[in-house]
């Protein structure tokens, strides 16, 4: 197979560290569901899922039936998959067939689940997602009593696997009043289950931010996305943690991901010449530049034109000119002993220097999640120790 123009490495020891850290925060009992939507936040489902399983994760959450299928291709037979978002009506029997549980976000979906269970001859496992204040997806309070009646009536065919909701903005302390209100409304739904004597197997509401900073939101399962990849959901959550442990800084979460390529060519540029397209960069002195074989079509943000850096020989090489579709150039005039084929770190560590995702996204106004999830699936991912 021919080589791709860049590569992504996943560090298993860093992931194990993150899982251990999250486990310490949530305690021994809850299921840790690894959220691997958006191609595992760009880490690559096919490489990430088996690595996570080696670190003890046995439950994965995805946004769509399409992603569930990708997990199913690589996971162990006894691993659980949960679809939190879109599953088209015609795909519900497929989910039932493969023991994949899914969110039921309105009342009509219950009848569809029952029909699928009857068609396949196996129970459907449903998580009733309730509307608590994000006003995105979730069953409204007025539909809930009849949903409980339905679940009791059809409990052999439609299993009440979970009762859940999702916080709209748990990572920010300024949203706390809204999050508290969502949690209070969730408890009302739980109360109704109790009084109707039809209770969910798993109660779950916490995402990374809630699981790390609001222990009372941790029930039977937590849905952990961003934190398992080694990123604090927000500065608020990081400072909350620092307060808790009484430290000024803490490397408790470790970046799993790094992104690398190699120098394609090296050339001299004379003073006064322009580099690449247009005239956005003019050499103010005689320069040496390295050509990097990837660009915005490979997920490298064009907004880093003339302002980003890569690492070469452990030094920061500034980007000169515009990021092209498949190429960009960096200044190596002041970096010693550079050759064609040398490793280039786009995100990650090289010798004593590091480019982390935050420093990368600060100047582009991209969210960490946004930048990572846009990395093309075609970039090869490799697990390293
Ligand atoms: C994405 C998502 C999560 C995980 O969120 P993080 O903040 O990345 O931990 C949890 N629950 C739902 C419903 C989601 O869509």
PDB file of N, CA, C and O and ligand atoms in Angstrom, residues 35 37 41 84 103 136 166 207-209 223-227 369, ligand 1:
ATOM      1  N   UNK A  35     -17.526   7.885  24.317  1.00  0.00           N
ATOM      2  CA  UNK A  35     -18.248   8.511  23.210  1.00  0.00           C
ATOM      3  C   UNK A  35     -17.294   8.624  22.010  1.00  0.00           C
ATOM      4  O   UNK A  35     -16.277   9.309  22.075  1.00  0.00           O
ATOM      5  N   UNK A  37     -18.379   9.327  18.734  1.00  0.00           N
ATOM      6  CA  UNK A  37     -18.982   9.975  17.567  1.00  0.00           C
ATOM      7  C   UNK A  37     -17.903  10.769  16.818  1.00  0.00           C
ATOM      8  O   UNK A  37     -16.798  10.974  17.344  1.00  0.00           O
ATOM      9  N   UNK A  41     -13.881  11.554  17.692  1.00  0.00           N
ATOM     10  CA  UNK A  41     -13.351  12.919  17.745  1.00  0.00           C
ATOM     11  C   UNK A  41     -12.069  13.006  16.895  1.00  0.00           C
ATOM     12  O   UNK A  41     -11.061  13.590  17.308  1.00  0.00           O
ATOM     13  N   UNK A  84     -26.885   7.526  20.212  1.00  0.00           N
ATOM     14  CA  UNK A  84     -27.484   8.663  20.924  1.00  0.00           C
ATOM     15  C   UNK A  84     -28.284   9.570  19.992  1.00  0.00           C
ATOM     16  O   UNK A  84     -29.014  10.436  20.459  1.00  0.00           O
ATOM     17  N   UNK A 103     -31.316   5.737  21.628  1.00  0.00           N
ATOM     18  CA  UNK A 103     -32.149   6.743  22.286  1.00  0.00           C
ATOM     19  C   UNK A 103     -33.513   6.799  21.588  1.00  0.00           C
ATOM     20  O   UNK A 103     -33.585   6.817  20.364  1.00  0.00           O
ATOM     21  N   UNK A 136     -33.394  20.298  22.396  1.00  0.00           N
ATOM     22  CA  UNK A 136     -32.729  19.761  21.224  1.00  0.00           C
ATOM     23  C   UNK A 136     -33.457  18.468  20.865  1.00  0.00           C
ATOM     24  O   UNK A 136     -34.331  18.473  20.023  1.00  0.00           O
ATOM     25  N   UNK A 166     -29.343  15.134  28.214  1.00  0.00           N
ATOM     26  CA  UNK A 166     -28.023  15.702  27.933  1.00  0.00           C
ATOM     27  C   UNK A 166     -28.023  17.166  28.341  1.00  0.00           C
ATOM     28  O   UNK A 166     -28.943  17.902  28.024  1.00  0.00           O
ATOM     29  N   UNK A 207     -21.941  14.036  30.897  1.00  0.00           N
ATOM     30  CA  UNK A 207     -20.896  14.065  29.873  1.00  0.00           C
ATOM     31  C   UNK A 207     -19.571  14.294  30.617  1.00  0.00           C
ATOM     32  O   UNK A 207     -19.541  14.257  31.844  1.00  0.00           O
ATOM     33  N   UNK A 208     -18.497  14.565  29.887  1.00  0.00           N
ATOM     34  CA  UNK A 208     -17.188  14.740  30.543  1.00  0.00           C
ATOM     35  C   UNK A 208     -17.233  15.801  31.641  1.00  0.00           C
ATOM     36  O   UNK A 208     -16.806  15.556  32.773  1.00  0.00           O
ATOM     37  N   UNK A 209     -17.727  16.987  31.284  1.00  0.00           N
ATOM     38  CA  UNK A 209     -17.681  18.109  32.230  1.00  0.00           C
ATOM     39  C   UNK A 209     -18.441  17.767  33.512  1.00  0.00           C
ATOM     40  O   UNK A 209     -17.942  18.008  34.621  1.00  0.00           O
ATOM     41  N   UNK A 223     -21.315   9.261  29.985  1.00  0.00           N
ATOM     42  CA  UNK A 223     -20.967   9.301  28.555  1.00  0.00           C
ATOM     43  C   UNK A 223     -19.786  10.254  28.391  1.00  0.00           C
ATOM     44  O   UNK A 223     -19.933  11.463  28.417  1.00  0.00           O
ATOM     45  N   UNK A 224     -18.611   9.655  28.223  1.00  0.00           N
ATOM     46  CA  UNK A 224     -17.390  10.455  28.251  1.00  0.00           C
ATOM     47  C   UNK A 224     -16.806  10.595  26.846  1.00  0.00           C
ATOM     48  O   UNK A 224     -16.360   9.614  26.246  1.00  0.00           O
ATOM     49  N   UNK A 225     -16.803  11.820  26.355  1.00  0.00           N
ATOM     50  CA  UNK A 225     -16.169  12.106  25.073  1.00  0.00           C
ATOM     51  C   UNK A 225     -14.828  12.761  25.285  1.00  0.00           C
ATOM     52  O   UNK A 225     -13.804  12.107  25.542  1.00  0.00           O
ATOM     53  N   UNK A 226     -14.816  14.080  25.268  1.00  0.00           N
ATOM     54  CA  UNK A 226     -13.594  14.874  25.149  1.00  0.00           C
ATOM     55  C   UNK A 226     -12.521  14.539  26.201  1.00  0.00           C
ATOM     56  O   UNK A 226     -11.332  14.472  25.875  1.00  0.00           O
ATOM     57  N   UNK A 227     -12.922  14.253  27.430  1.00  0.00           N
ATOM     58  CA  UNK A 227     -11.926  14.038  28.492  1.00  0.00           C
ATOM     59  C   UNK A 227     -11.092  12.783  28.265  1.00  0.00           C
ATOM     60  O   UNK A 227      -9.891  12.768  28.552  1.00  0.00           O
ATOM     61  N   UNK A 369     -12.726  20.286  19.522  1.00  0.00           N
ATOM     62  CA  UNK A 369     -13.561  19.213  18.969  1.00  0.00           C
ATOM     63  C   UNK A 369     -13.782  19.393  17.473  1.00  0.00           C
ATOM     64  O   UNK A 369     -13.805  18.432  16.714  1.00  0.00           O
TER      65      UNK A 369
HETATM   66  C1  LIG B   1     -21.163  14.231  22.618  1.00  0.00           C
HETATM   67  C2  LIG B   1     -22.046  13.761  23.674  1.00  0.00           C
HETATM   68  C3  LIG B   1     -21.515  13.403  24.924  1.00  0.00           C
HETATM   69  C4  LIG B   1     -20.048  13.551  25.276  1.00  0.00           C
HETATM   70  O1  LIG B   1     -19.727  14.891  25.503  1.00  0.00           O
HETATM   71  P1  LIG B   1     -18.273  15.315  26.029  1.00  0.00           P
HETATM   72  O2  LIG B   1     -18.469  16.697  26.488  1.00  0.00           O
HETATM   73  O3  LIG B   1     -17.352  15.236  24.843  1.00  0.00           O
HETATM   74  O4  LIG B   1     -17.896  14.366  27.088  1.00  0.00           O
HETATM   75  C5  LIG B   1     -22.398  12.904  25.863  1.00  0.00           C
HETATM   76  N1  LIG B   1     -23.718  12.773  25.598  1.00  0.00           N
HETATM   77  C6  LIG B   1     -24.252  13.123  24.417  1.00  0.00           C
HETATM   78  C7  LIG B   1     -25.705  12.948  24.197  1.00  0.00           C
HETATM   79  C8  LIG B   1     -23.441  13.621  23.415  1.00  0.00           C
HETATM   80  O5  LIG B   1     -23.971  13.977  22.256  1.00  0.00           O
END
